[in-house]
Coordinates of C-alpha atoms in Angstrom, one line a residue:
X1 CA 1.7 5.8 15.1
X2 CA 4.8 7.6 16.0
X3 CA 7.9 8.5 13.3
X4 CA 10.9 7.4 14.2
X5 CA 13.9 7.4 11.8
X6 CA 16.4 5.8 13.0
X7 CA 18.9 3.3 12.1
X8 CA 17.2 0.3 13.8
X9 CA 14.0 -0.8 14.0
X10 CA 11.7 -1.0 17.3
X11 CA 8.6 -2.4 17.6
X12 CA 7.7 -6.1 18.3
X13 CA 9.2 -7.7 15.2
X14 CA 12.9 -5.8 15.3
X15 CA 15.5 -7.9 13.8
X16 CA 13.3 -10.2 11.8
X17 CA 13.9 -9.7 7.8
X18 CA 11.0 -9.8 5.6
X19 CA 11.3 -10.0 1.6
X20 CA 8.4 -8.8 -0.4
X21 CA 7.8 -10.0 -3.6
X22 CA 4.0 -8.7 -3.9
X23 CA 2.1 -6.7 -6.2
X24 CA -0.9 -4.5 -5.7
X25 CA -2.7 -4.5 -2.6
X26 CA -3.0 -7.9 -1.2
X27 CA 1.0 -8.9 -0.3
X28 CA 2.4 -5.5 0.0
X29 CA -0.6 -5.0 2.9
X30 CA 1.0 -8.0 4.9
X31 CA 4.1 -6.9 4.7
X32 CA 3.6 -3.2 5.4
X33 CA 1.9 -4.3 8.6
X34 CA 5.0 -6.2 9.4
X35 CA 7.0 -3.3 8.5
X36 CA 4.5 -1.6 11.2
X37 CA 6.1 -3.3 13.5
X38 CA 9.6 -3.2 13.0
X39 CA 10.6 -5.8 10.8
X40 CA 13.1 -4.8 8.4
X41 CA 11.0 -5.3 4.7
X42 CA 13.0 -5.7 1.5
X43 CA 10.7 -4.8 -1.1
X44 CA 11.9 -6.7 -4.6
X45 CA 10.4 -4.8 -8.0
X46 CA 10.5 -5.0 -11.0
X47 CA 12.0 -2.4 -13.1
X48 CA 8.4 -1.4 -14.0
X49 CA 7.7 -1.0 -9.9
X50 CA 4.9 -2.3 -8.6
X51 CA 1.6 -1.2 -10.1
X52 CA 0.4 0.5 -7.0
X53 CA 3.1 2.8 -7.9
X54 CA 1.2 4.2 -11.1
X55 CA -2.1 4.3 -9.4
X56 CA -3.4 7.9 -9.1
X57 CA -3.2 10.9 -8.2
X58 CA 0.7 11.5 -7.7
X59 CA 2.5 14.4 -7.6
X60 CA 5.3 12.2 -9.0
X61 CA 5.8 9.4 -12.3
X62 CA 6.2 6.0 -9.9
X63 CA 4.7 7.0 -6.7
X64 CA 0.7 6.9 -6.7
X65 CA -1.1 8.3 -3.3
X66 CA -1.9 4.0 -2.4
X67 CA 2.0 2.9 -2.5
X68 CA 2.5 5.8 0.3
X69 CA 1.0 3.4 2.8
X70 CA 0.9 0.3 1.1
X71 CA 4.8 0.5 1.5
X72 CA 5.9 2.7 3.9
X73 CA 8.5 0.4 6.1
X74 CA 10.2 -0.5 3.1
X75 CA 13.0 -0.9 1.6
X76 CA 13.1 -1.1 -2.2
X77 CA 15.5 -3.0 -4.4
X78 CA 14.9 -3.4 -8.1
X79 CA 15.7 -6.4 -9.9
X80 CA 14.7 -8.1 -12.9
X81 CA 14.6 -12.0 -11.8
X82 CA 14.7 -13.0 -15.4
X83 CA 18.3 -11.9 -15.6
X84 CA 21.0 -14.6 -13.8
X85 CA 22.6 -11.9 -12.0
X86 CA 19.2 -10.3 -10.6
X87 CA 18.5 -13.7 -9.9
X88 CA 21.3 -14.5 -8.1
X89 CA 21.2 -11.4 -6.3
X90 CA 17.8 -12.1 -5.5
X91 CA 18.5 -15.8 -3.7
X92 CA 21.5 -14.4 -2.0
X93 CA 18.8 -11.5 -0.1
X94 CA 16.4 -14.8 0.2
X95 CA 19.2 -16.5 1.9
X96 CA 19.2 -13.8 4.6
X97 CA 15.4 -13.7 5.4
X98 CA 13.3 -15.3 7.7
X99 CA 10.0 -14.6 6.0
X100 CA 9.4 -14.3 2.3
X101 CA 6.3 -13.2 0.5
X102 CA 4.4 -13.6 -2.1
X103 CA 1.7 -13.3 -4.8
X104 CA 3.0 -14.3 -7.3
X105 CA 1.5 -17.5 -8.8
X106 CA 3.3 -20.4 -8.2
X107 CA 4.0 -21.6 -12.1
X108 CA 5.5 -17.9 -12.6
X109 CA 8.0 -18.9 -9.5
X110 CA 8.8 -22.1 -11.2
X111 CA 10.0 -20.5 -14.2
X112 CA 11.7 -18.2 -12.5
X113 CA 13.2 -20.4 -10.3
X114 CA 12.8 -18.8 -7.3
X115 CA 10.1 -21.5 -6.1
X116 CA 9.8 -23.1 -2.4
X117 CA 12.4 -26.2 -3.3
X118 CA 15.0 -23.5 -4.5
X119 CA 14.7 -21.3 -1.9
X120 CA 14.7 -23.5 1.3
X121 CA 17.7 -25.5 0.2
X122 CA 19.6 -22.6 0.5
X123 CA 17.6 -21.2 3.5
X124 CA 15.9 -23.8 5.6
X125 CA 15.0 -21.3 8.1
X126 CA 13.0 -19.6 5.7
X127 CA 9.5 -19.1 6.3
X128 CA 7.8 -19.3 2.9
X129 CA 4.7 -17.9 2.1
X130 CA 2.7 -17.7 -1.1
X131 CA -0.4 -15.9 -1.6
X132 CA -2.8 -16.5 -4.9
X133 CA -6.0 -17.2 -5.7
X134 CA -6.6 -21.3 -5.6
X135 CA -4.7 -23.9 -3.6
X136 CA -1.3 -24.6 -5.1
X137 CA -2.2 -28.8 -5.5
X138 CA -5.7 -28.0 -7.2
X139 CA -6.5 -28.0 -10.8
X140 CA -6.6 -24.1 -10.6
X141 CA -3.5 -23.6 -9.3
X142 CA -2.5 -21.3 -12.0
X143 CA -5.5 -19.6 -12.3
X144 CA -5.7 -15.5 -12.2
X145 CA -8.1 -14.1 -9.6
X146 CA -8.2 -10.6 -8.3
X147 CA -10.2 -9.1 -5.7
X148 CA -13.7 -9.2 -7.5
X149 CA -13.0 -12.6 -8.9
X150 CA -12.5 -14.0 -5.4
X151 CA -15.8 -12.0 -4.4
X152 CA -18.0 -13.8 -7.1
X153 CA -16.4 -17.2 -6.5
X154 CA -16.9 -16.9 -2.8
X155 CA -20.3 -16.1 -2.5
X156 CA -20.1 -12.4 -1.5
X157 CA -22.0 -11.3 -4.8
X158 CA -24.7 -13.9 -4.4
X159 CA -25.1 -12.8 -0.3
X160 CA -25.7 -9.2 -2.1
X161 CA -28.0 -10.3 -4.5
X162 CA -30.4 -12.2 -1.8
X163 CA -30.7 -8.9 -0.3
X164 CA -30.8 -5.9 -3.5
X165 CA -31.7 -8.6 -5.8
X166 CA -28.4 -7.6 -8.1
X167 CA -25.1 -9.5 -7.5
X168 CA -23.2 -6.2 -6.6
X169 CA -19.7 -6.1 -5.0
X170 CA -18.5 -5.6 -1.5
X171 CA -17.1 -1.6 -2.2
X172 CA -13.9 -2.3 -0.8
X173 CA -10.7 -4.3 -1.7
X174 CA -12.3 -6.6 1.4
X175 CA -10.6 -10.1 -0.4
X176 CA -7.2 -8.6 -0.5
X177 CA -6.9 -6.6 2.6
X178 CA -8.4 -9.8 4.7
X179 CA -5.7 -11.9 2.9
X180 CA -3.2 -9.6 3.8
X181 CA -4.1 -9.8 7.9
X182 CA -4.2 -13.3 7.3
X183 CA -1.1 -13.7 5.9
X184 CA 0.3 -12.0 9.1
X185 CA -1.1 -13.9 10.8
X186 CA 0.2 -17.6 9.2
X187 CA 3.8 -15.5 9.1
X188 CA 3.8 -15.2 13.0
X189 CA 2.5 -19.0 13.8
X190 CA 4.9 -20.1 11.2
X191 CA 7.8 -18.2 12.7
X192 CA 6.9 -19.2 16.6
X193 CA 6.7 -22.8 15.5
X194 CA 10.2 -22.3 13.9
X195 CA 12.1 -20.9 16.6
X196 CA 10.2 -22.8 20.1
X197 CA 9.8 -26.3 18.3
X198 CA 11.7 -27.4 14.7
X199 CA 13.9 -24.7 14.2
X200 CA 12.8 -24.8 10.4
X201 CA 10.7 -22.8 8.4
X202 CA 8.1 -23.8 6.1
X203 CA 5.9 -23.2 3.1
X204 CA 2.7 -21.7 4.1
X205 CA -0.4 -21.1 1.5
X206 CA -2.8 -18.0 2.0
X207 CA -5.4 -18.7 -1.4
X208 CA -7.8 -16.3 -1.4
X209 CA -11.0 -18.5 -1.9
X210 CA -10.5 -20.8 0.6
X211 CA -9.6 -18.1 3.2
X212 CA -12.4 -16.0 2.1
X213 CA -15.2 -19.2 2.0
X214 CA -14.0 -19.5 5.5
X215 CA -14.6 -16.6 6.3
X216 CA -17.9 -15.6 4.6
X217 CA -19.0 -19.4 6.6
X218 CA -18.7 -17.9 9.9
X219 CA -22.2 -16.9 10.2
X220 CA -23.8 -18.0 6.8
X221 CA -23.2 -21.6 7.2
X222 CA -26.4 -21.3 9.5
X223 CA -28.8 -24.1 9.4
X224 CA -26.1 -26.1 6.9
X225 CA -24.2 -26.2 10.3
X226 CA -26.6 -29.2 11.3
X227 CA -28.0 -30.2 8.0
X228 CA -26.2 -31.4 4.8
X229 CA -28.8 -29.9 2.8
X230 CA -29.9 -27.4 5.8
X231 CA -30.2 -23.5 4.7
X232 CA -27.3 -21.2 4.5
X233 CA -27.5 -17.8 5.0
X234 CA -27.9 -16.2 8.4
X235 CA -31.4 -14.5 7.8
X236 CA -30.7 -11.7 10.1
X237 CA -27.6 -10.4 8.4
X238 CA -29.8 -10.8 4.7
X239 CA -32.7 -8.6 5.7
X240 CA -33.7 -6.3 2.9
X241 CA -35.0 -4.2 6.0
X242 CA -31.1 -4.5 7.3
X243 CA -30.6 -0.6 6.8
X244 CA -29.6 2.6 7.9
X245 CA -32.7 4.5 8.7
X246 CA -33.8 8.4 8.8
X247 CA -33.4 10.2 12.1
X248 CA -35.6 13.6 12.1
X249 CA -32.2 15.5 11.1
X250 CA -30.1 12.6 9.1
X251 CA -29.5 8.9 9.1
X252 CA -28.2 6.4 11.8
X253 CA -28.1 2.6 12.6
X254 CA -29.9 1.6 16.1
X255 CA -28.8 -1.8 16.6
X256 CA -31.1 -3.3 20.2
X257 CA -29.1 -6.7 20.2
X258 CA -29.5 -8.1 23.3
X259 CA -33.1 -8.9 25.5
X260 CA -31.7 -6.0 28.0
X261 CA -31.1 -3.6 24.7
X262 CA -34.5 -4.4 23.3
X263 CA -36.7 -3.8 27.0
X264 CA -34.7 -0.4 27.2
X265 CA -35.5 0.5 23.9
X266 CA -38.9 0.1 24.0
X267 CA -39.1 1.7 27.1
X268 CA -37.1 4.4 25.8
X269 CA -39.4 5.2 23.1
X270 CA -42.7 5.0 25.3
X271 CA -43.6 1.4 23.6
X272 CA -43.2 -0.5 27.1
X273 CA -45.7 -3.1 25.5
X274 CA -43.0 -4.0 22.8
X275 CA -40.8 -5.5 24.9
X276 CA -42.6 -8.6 25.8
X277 CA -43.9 -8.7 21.6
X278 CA -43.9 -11.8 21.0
X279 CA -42.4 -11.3 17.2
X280 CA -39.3 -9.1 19.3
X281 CA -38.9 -10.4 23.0
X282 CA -35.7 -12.7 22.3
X283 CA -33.2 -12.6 20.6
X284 CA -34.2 -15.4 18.5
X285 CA -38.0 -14.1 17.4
X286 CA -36.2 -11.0 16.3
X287 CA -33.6 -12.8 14.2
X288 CA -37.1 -14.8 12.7
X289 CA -39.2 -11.8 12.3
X290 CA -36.2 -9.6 11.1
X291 CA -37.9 -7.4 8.3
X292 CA -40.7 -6.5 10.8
X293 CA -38.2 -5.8 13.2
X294 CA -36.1 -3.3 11.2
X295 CA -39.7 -2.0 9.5
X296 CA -40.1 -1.3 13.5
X297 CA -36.9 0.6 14.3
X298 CA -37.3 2.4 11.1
X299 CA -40.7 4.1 12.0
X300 CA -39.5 4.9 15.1
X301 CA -36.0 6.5 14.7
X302 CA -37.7 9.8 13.1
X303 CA -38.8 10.6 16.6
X304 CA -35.5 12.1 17.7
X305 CA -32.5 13.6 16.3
X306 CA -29.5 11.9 15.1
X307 CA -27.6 13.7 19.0
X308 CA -30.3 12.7 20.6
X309 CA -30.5 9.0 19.8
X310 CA -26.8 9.0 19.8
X311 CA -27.7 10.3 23.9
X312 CA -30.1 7.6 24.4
X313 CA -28.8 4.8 23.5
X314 CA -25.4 6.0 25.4
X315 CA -27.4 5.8 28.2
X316 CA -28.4 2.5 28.2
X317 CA -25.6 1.0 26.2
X318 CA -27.5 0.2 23.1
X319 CA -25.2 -0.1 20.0
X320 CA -25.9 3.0 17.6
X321 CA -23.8 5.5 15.2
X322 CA -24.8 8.0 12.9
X323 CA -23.6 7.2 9.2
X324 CA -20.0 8.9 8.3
X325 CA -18.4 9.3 4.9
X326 CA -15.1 8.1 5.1
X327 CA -14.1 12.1 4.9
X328 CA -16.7 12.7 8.5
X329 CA -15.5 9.0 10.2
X330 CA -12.1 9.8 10.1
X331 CA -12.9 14.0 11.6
X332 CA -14.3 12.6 14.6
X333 CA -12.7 13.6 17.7
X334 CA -12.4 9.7 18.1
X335 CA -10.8 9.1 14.9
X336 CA -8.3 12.4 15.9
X337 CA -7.2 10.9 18.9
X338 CA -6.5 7.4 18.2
X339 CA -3.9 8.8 15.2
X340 CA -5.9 7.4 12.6
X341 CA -4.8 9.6 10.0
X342 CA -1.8 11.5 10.5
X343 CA 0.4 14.3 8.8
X344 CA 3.5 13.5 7.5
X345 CA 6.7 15.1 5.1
X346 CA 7.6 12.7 2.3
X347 CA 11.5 13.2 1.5
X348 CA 10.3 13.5 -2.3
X349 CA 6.5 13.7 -2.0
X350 CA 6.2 16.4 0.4
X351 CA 3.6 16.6 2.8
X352 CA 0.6 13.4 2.6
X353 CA -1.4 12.0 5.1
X354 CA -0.5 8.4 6.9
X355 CA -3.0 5.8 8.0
X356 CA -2.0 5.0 11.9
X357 CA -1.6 1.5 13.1
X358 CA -4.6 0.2 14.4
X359 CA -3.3 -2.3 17.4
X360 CA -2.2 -0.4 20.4
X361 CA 0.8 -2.2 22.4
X362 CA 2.2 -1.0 25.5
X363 CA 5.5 -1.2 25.7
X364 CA 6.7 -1.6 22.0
X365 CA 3.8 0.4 19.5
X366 CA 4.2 0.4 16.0
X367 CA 5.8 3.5 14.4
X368 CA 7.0 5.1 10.9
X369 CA 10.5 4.3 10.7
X370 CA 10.6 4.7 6.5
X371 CA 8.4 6.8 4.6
X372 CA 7.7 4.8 1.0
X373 CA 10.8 4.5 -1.3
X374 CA 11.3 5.7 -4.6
X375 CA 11.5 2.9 -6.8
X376 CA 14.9 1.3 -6.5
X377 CA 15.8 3.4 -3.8
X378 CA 17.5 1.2 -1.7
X379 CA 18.8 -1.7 -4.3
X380 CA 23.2 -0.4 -4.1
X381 CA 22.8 -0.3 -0.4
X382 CA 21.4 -4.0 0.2
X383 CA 22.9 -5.3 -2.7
X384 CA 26.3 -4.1 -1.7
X385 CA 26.1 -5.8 2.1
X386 CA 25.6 -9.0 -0.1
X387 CA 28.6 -9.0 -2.5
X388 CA 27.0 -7.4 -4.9
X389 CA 27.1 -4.4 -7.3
X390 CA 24.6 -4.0 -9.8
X391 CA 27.4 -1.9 -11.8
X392 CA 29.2 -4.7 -12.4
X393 CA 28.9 -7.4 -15.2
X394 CA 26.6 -10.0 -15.5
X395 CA 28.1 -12.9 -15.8
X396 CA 31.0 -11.7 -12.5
X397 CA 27.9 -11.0 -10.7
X398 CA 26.0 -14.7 -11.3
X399 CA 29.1 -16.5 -10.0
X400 CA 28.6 -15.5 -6.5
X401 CA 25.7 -18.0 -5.7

C-alpha cells in the first residue's frame, strides 16, 4: 500500500464522505477499509477517544499500537453528542455524508437523537448503517454483545468443543473483523442502489449474530441442509485428527483434497495401493473416514522434511504450508513482497509498522493518505467548513441547525 499525502484522495471511493461513529474494533475496521480506498472518513469521538486509543503499548497517552491501523484514513473530530451544540454540529457533518456508521446500539441513538428518522430527514441521501449485536426489531435489540458473546451465541464455542471437548474461543477478534468486511460490503450495495436506481439512501443493519450464524452455516448446516432434524456439523472440518502434524524437522499441514491430490500423494510417498483404499479413494470416503485419514497423513509426514514436503507437494499441486507464527508468516519473502507490513513515520508516533491493503486493483490501489489522528486532531478544520467554531458559545452554536 503506497503513502500518498496529498490534499485529495485517490483510490476507488474518492469523493465519497464517510462518518464514523464506531468504537473498538468492529466499525472503525469498516471504515478504515473505506478510508483504504479513498473515501474521505470523519471519525466522531468522544472526548474520552475511542477505547482503541488506550489499548497498549503506546509511546503516547491516547494513541495505543491498534488505533494506528484501525484509523489510519481518518479524520478525527471530537464532540460530545450530549451537548446541543456538539449535537448540532454533529447533524450538520451528517448532513454532508453519504455513508454513516455505526455501533452504537440503537436505544443509545434514540436518546441521543441522532437515530435513522433524524438523520435521513435532514439527509435522504444518506446511507445509514448500524452495526450491534441483535436485529434492531427483536426483543434483544438493546442487548450488549462483544466479540466473545457473539462467538458463544453463534455456535463457534460449541464447533470447538465437538472437537477439544472444551468450548474454547476462536483466538482472534474473528466476529468483529468479519462484521466489519461485511459492513463494506452492505455500504457499497447500499450506495450503488442509491445512485443507478432510487437516488436515496437507506438504513442498513449489520447484527453480529445473524451475520455470523450465516456464516458459521456455510458448511455446518450439512445434513440439516436436507433434513429438518438432519445433522449439523460438517464432519470433515470437526475431526479431532484435523491437525497440524510433525515433519522430521518441524510441523506442517498436507491437505490431498481432490481424487488427483490423493493418487499423487500416495504415489508420492511409495503407498501406490492407497490410492484406490477404499476408506480414501473419493473425496467423499475421506470426508466419512476423516480421523483415519488424518491418523494416515500424520504417520507419514515424518518421512521428509518440512522443504522437502513443501518440494513435493509443489510438484504436483497438493495444498501444503509449514506452520508460521504470525512474527515468521509475515518474514516470508511472500509476505515482503505483497507489502503486507510496511514501515512507516507517524507525525507524533514516530516510526511503526502498517498493515498493507490486501485487494490489489489496477488502476486505482489503495494507499495511505492519513496516518492515524491524534484525538481531536481534525475537529476546528471540519467544523469550521460547516459554520461552526467550537470556541464559540453554546447556545450561538445550537442555532445553526
Amino acid at each position: 500500500m503506497s503513502e500518498k499525502q496529498q490534499n485529495g484522495n485517490g483510490g476507488p471511493l474518492a469523493g465519497l464522505r464517510v462518518v464514523e461513529l464506531g468504537t473498538v474494533v468492529m466499525a472503525p475496521y469498516a471504515a478504515q477499509q473505506l478510508g483504504d480506498l479513498g473515501a474521505d472518513v470523519i471519525k466522531v469521538e468522544h472526548p474520552d477517544g475511542d477505547v482503541s486509543r488506550r489499548w497498549t503499548p503506546q509511546r503516547h497517552p491516547g494513541m495505543g499500537a491498534a488505533n494506528l491501523n484501525l484509523n489510519r484514513n481518518k479524520r478525527s473530530v471530537v464532540l460530545n453528542l450530549k451537548e446541543s451544540r456538539d449535537r448540532a454540529a454533529f447533524l450538520a457533518l451528517a448532513a454532508t455524508a453519504d455513508v454513516f456508521i455505526t455501533n452504537v446500539r440503537p436505544d443509545a441513538l434514540r436518546r441521543l437523537g441522532v437515530d435513522y428518522e433524524r438523520l435521513s430527514v435532514a439527509n435522504p441521501r444518506l446511507v445509514f448503517v448500524t452495526a450491534q449485536g441483535f436485529r434492531v426489531d427483536s426483543s434483544q435489540g438493546d442487548r450488549a454483545a462483544y466479540d466473545d458473546t457473539v462467538q458463544a451465541a453463534t455456535g463457534l464455542l460449541a464447533l470447538n468443543q465437538q472437537v477439544s471437548g472444551e468450548p474454547r474461543f476462536v483466538p482472534t477478534l474473528l466476529v468483529d473483523k468479519l462484521c466489519g468486511l461485511v459492513i463494506v460490503q452492505a455500504v457499497l450495495a447500499a450506495l450503488r442502489e442509491r445512485d443507478n436506481l432510487s437516488g436515496i439512501g437507506q438504513h442498513v443493519e449489520v447484527p453480529m449474530v445473524d451475520t455470523m450464524l450465516s456464516f458459521n452455516l456455510v458448511e455446518h448446516l450439512w445434513a440439516a441442509t436436507l433434513e429438518p432434524h438432519g445433522e449439523f456439523g460438517y464432519r470433515r472440518a470437526l475431526s479431532p485428527r484435523r491437525e497440524a502434524t510433525p515433519t522430521s524437522d518441524g510441523w506442517m499441514v498436507i491437505m490431498p483434497y481432490t481424487d488427483r491430490n490423493w493418487r499423487d500423494f500416495a504415489a508420492a510417498v511409495g503407498r501406490p495401493e492407497l490410492a484406490d483404499d477404499p476408506r480414501f479413494s473419493s473425496l467423499k470416503a475421506r470426508t466419512a473416514n476423516a480421523d483415519e485419514f488424518y491418523d494416515l497423513i500424520a504417520s507419514l509426514t515424518p518421512l521428509h522434511t518440512t522443504s522437502e514436503w513443501q518440494e513435493l507437494c509443489d510438484a504436483k499441486s497438493i495444498p501444503a504450508s509449514p506452520v508460521h507464527t504470525l512474527a515468521e508468516a509475515t518474514s516470508t519473502e511472500y509476505a515482503k513482497e505483497g507489502g503486507i507490513l510496511q514501515d512507516a513515520v507517524h507525525p507524533t508516533e514516530g516510526p511503526y509498522r502498517l498493515i498493507g491493503h490486501p485487494v490489489r486493483y489496477s488502476r486505482t490501489p489503495a494507499a495511505l493518505y492519513r496516518h492515524s489522528p491524534n484525538l481531536g486532531e481534525n475537529t476546528r478544520e471540519v467544523l469550521a467548513k460547516l459554520g461552526f467554531d467550537p470556541a464559540e458559545p453554546e447556545e450561538t452554536a445550537a442555532t445553526k441547525v
